[in-house]
mmCIF file with all atom_site columns, C-alpha atoms in Angstrom:
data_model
loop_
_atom_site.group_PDB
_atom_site.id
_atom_site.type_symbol
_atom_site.label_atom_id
_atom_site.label_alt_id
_atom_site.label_comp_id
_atom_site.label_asym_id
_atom_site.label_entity_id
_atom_site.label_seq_id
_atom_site.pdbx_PDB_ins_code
_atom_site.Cartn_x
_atom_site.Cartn_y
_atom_site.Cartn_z
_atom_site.occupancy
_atom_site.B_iso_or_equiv
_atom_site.pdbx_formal_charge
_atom_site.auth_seq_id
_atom_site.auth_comp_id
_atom_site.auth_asym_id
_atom_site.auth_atom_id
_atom_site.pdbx_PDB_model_num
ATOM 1   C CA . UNK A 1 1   ? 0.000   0.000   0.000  1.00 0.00 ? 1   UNK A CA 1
ATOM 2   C CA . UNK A 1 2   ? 1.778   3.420   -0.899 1.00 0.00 ? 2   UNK A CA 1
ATOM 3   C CA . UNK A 1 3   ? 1.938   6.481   1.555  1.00 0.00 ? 3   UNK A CA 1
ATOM 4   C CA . UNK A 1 4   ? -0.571  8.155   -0.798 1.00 0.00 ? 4   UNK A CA 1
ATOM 5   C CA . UNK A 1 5   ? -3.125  5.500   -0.179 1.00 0.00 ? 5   UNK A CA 1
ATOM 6   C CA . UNK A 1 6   ? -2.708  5.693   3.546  1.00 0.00 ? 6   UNK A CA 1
ATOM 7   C CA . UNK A 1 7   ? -2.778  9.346   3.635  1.00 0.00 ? 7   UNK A CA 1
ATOM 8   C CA . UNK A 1 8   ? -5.879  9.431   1.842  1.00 0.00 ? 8   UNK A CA 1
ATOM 9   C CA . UNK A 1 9   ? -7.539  6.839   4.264  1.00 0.00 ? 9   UNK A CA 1
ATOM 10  C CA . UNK A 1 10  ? -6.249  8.395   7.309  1.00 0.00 ? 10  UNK A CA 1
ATOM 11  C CA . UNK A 1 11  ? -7.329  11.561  6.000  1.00 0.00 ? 11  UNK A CA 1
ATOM 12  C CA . UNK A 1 12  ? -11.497 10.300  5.541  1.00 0.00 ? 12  UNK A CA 1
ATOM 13  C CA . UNK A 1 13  ? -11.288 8.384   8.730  1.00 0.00 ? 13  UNK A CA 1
ATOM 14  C CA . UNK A 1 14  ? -13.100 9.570   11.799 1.00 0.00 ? 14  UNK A CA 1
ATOM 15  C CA . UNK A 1 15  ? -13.225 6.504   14.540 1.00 0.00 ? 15  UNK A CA 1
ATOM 16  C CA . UNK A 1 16  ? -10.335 4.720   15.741 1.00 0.00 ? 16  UNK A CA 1
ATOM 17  C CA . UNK A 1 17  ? -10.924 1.102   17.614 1.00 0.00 ? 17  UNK A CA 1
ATOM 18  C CA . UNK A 1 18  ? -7.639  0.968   19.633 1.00 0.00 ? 18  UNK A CA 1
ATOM 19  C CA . UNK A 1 19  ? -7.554  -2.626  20.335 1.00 0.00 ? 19  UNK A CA 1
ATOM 20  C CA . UNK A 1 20  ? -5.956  -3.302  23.740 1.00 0.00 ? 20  UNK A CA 1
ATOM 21  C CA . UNK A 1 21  ? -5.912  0.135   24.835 1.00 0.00 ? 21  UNK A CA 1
ATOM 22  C CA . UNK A 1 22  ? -4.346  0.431   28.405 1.00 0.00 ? 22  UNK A CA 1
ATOM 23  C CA . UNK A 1 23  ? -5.505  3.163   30.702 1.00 0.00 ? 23  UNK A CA 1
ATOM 24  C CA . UNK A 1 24  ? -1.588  3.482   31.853 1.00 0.00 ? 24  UNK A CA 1
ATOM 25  C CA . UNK A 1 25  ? -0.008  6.711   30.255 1.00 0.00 ? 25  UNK A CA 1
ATOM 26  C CA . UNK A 1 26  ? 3.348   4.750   30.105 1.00 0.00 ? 26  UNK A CA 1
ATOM 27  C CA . UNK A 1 27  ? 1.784   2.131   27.557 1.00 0.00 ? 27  UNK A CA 1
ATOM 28  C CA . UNK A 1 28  ? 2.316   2.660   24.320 1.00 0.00 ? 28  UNK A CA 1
ATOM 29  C CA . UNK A 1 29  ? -1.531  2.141   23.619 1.00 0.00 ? 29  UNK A CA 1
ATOM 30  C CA . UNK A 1 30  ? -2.029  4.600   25.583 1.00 0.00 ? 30  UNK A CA 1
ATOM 31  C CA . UNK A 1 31  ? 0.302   7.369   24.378 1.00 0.00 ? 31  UNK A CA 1
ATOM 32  C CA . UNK A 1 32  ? -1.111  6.686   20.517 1.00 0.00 ? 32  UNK A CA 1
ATOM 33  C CA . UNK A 1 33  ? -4.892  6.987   21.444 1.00 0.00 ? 33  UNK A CA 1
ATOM 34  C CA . UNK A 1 34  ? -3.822  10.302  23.251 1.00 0.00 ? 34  UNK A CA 1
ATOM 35  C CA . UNK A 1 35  ? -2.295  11.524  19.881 1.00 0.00 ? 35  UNK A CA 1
ATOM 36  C CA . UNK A 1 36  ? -4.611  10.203  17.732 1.00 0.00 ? 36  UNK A CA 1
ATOM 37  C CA . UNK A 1 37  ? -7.421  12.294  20.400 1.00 0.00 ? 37  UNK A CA 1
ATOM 38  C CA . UNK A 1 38  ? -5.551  15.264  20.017 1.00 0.00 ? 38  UNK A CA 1
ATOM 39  C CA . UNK A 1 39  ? -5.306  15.086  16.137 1.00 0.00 ? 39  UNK A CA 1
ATOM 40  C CA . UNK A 1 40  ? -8.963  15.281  16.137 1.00 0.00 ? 40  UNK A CA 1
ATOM 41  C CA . UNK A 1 41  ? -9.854  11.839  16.295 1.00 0.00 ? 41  UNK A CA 1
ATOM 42  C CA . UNK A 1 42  ? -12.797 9.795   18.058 1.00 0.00 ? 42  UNK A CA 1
ATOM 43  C CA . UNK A 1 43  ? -11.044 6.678   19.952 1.00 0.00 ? 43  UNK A CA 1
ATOM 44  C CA . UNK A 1 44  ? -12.806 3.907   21.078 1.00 0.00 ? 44  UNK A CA 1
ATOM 45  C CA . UNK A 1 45  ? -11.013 1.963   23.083 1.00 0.00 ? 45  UNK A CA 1
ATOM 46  C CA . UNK A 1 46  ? -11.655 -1.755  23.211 1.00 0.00 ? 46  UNK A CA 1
ATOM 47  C CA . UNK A 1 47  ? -10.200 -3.109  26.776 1.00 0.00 ? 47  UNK A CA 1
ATOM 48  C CA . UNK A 1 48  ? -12.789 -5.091  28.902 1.00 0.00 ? 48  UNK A CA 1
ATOM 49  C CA . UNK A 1 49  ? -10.968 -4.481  31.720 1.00 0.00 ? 49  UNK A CA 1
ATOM 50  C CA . UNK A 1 50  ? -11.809 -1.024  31.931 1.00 0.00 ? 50  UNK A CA 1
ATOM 51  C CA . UNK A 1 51  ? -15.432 1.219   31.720 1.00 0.00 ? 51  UNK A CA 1
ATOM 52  C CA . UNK A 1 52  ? -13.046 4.051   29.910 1.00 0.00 ? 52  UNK A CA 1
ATOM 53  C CA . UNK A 1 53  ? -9.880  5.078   28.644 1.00 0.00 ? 53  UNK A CA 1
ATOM 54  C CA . UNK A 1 54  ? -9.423  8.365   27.665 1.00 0.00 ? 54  UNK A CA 1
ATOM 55  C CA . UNK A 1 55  ? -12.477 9.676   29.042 1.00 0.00 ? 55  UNK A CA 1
ATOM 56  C CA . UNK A 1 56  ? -14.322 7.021   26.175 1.00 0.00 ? 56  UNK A CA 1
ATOM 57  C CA . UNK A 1 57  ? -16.269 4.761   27.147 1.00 0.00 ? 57  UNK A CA 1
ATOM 58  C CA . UNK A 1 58  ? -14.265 1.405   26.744 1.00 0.00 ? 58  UNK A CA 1
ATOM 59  C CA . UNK A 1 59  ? -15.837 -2.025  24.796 1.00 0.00 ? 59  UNK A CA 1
ATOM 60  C CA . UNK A 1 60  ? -15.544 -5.487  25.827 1.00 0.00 ? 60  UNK A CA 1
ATOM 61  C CA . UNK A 1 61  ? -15.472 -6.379  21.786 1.00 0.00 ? 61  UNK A CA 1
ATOM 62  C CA . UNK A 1 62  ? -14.584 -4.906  18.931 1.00 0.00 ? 62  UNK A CA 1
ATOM 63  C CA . UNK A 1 63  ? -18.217 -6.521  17.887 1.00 0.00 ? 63  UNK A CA 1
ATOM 64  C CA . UNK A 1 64  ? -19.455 -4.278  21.164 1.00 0.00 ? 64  UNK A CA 1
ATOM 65  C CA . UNK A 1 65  ? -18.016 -1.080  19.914 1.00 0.00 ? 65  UNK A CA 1
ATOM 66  C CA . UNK A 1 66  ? -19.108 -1.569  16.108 1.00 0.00 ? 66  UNK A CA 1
ATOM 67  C CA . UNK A 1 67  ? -22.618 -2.092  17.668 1.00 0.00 ? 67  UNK A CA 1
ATOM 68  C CA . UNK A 1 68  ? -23.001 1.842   18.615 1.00 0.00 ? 68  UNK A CA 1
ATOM 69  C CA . UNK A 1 69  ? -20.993 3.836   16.560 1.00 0.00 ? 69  UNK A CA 1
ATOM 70  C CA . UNK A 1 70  ? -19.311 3.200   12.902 1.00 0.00 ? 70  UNK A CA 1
ATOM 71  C CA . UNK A 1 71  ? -15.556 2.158   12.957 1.00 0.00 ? 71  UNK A CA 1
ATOM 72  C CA . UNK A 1 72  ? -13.036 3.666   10.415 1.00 0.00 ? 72  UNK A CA 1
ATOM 73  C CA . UNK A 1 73  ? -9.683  2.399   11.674 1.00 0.00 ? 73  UNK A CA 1
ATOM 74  C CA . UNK A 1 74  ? -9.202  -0.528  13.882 1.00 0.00 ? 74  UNK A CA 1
ATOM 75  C CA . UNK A 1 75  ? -5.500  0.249   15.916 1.00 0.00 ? 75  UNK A CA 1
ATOM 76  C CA . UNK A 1 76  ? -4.607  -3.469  17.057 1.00 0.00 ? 76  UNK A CA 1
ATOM 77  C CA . UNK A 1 77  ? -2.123  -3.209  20.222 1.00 0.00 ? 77  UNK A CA 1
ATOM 78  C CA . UNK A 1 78  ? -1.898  -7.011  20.887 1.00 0.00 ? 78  UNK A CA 1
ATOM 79  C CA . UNK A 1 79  ? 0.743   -9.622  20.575 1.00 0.00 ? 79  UNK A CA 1
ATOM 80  C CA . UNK A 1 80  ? 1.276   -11.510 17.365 1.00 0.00 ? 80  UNK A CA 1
ATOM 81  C CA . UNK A 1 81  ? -0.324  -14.824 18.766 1.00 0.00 ? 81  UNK A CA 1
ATOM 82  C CA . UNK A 1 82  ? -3.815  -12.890 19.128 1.00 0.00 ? 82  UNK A CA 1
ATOM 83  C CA . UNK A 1 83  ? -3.367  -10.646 16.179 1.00 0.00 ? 83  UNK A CA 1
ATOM 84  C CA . UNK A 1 84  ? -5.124  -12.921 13.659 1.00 0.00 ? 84  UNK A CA 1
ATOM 85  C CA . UNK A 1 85  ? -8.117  -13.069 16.118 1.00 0.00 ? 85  UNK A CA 1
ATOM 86  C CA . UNK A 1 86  ? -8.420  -9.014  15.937 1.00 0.00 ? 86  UNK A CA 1
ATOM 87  C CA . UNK A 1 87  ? -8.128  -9.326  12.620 1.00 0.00 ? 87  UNK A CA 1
ATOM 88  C CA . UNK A 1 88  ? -10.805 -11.711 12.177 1.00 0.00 ? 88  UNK A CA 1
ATOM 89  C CA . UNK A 1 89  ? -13.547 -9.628  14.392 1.00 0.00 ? 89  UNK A CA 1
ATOM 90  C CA . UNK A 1 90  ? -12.351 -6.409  12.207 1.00 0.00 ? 90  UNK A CA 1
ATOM 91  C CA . UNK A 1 91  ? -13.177 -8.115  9.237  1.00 0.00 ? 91  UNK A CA 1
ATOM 92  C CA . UNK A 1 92  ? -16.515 -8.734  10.273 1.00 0.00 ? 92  UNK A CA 1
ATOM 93  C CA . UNK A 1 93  ? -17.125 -4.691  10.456 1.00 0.00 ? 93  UNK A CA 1
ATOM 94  C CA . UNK A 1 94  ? -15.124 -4.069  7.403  1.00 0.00 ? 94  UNK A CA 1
ATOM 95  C CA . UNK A 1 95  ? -13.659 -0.641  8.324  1.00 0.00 ? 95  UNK A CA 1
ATOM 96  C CA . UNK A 1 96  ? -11.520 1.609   6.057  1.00 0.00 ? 96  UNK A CA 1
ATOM 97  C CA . UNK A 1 97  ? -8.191  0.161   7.600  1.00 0.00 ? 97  UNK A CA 1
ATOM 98  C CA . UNK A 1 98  ? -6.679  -2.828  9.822  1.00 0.00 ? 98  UNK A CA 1
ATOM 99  C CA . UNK A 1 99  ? -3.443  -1.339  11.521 1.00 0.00 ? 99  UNK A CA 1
ATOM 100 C CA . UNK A 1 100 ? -1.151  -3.832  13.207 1.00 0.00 ? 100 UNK A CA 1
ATOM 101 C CA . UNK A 1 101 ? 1.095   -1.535  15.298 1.00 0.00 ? 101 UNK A CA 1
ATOM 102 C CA . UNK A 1 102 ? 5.543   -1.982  15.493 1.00 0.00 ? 102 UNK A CA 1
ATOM 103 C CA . UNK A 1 103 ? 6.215   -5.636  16.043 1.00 0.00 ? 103 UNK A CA 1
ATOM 104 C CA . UNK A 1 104 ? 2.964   -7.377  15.084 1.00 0.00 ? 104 UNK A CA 1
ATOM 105 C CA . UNK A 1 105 ? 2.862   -8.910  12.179 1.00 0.00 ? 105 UNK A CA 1
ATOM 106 C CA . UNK A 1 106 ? 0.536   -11.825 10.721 1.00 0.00 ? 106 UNK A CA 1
ATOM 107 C CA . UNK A 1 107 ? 0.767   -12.838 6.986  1.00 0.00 ? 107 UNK A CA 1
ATOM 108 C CA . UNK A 1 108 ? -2.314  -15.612 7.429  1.00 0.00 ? 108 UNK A CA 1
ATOM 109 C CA . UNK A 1 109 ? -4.241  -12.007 9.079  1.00 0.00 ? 109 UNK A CA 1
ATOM 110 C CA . UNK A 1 110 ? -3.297  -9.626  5.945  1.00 0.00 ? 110 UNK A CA 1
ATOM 111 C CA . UNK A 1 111 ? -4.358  -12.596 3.353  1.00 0.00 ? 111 UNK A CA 1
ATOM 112 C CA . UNK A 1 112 ? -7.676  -12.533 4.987  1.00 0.00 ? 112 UNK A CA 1
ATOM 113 C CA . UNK A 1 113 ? -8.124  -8.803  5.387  1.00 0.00 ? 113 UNK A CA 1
ATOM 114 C CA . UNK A 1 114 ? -6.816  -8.597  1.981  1.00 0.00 ? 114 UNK A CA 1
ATOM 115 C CA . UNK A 1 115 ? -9.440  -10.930 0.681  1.00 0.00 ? 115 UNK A CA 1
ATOM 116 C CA . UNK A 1 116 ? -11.987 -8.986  2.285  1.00 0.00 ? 116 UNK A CA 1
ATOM 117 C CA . UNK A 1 117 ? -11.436 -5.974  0.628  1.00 0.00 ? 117 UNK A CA 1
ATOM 118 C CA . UNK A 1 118 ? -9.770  -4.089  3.667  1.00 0.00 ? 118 UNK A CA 1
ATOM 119 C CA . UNK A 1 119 ? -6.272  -2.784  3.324  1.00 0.00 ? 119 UNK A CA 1
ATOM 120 C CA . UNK A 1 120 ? -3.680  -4.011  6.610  1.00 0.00 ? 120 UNK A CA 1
ATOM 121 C CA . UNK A 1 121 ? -1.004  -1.987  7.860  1.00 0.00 ? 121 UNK A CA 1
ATOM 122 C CA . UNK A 1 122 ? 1.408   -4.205  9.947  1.00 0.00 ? 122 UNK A CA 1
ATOM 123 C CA . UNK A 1 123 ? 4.957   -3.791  12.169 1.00 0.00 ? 123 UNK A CA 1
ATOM 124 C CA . UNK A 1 124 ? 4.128   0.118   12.141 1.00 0.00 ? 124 UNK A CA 1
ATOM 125 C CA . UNK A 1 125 ? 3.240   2.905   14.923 1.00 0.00 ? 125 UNK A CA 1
ATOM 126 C CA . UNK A 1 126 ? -0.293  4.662   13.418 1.00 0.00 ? 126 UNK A CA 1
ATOM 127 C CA . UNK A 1 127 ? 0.979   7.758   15.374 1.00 0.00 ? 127 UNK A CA 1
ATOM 128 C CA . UNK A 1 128 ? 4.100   7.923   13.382 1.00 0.00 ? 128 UNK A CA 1
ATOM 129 C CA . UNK A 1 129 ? 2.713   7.640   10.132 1.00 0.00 ? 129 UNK A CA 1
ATOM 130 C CA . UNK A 1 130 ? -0.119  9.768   10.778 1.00 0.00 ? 130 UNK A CA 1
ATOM 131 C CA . UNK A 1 131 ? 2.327   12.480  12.418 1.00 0.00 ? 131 UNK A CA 1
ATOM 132 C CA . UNK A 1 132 ? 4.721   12.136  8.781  1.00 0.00 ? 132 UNK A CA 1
ATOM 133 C CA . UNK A 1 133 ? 1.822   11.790  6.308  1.00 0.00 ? 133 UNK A CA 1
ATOM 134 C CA . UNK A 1 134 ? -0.829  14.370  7.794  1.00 0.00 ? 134 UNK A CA 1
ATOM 135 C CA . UNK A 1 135 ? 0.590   16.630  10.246 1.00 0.00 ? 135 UNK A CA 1
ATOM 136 C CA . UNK A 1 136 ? -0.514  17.217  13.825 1.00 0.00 ? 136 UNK A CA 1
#
């Protein structure tokens, strides 16, 4: 997928699903949703240990969250063993955009996402693409 392409979709997006968002301000998870916030985004963080994040109301589900509002970009912040499970529940809202964040990565995942008609971003920080393609 080209930086044009991703620029574009970051661009018409709206609603971020941070997957595994942690309330902790030392998390990563945490410090993206914050920029992402700040950039003039809606998060919606998916943690079902938690009512909210953020001051958003957290979801149990990415299924939960896709219930009440629509989802543009799903932000995945799990470990490569449970990626392909993310991956599979985002596919099932189709948003604009999968994003695997730095160190995830899933091939099996992207083939399915792929298939599905929903471009995947893997092994990259959404923060520091969003911050080099479109500006705070």
């Amino acid at each position: 997928m080209t930086s044009d392409v991703v620029r574009d979709l970051l661009r018409e997006s709206r609603t971020v699903a941070v997957v595994g968002c942690s309330p902790k301000p030392e998390r990563p998870s945490f410090g993206v949703a914050r920029y992402l916030q700040r950039a003039g985004y809606r998060i919606v963080p998916v943690n079902p240990g938690h009512d909210t994040i953020l001051g958003e109301r957290s979801y149990r589900t990415l299924a939960d969250a896709a219930r009440e509002q629509a989802i543009d970009i799903v932000d995945v912040f799990r470990r490569t063993e449970f990626a392909g499970a993310v991956v599979d529940e985002a596919i099932a809202i189709h948003p604009k955009l999968i994003w695997l964040q730095l160190g995830v990565t899933d091939d099996a995942a992207r083939a399915r996402a792929e298939g599905a008609g929903i471009p995947i971003v893997m092994d990259r920080c959404l923060a520091i693409d969003h911050r080099q393609l479109v500006g705070d």
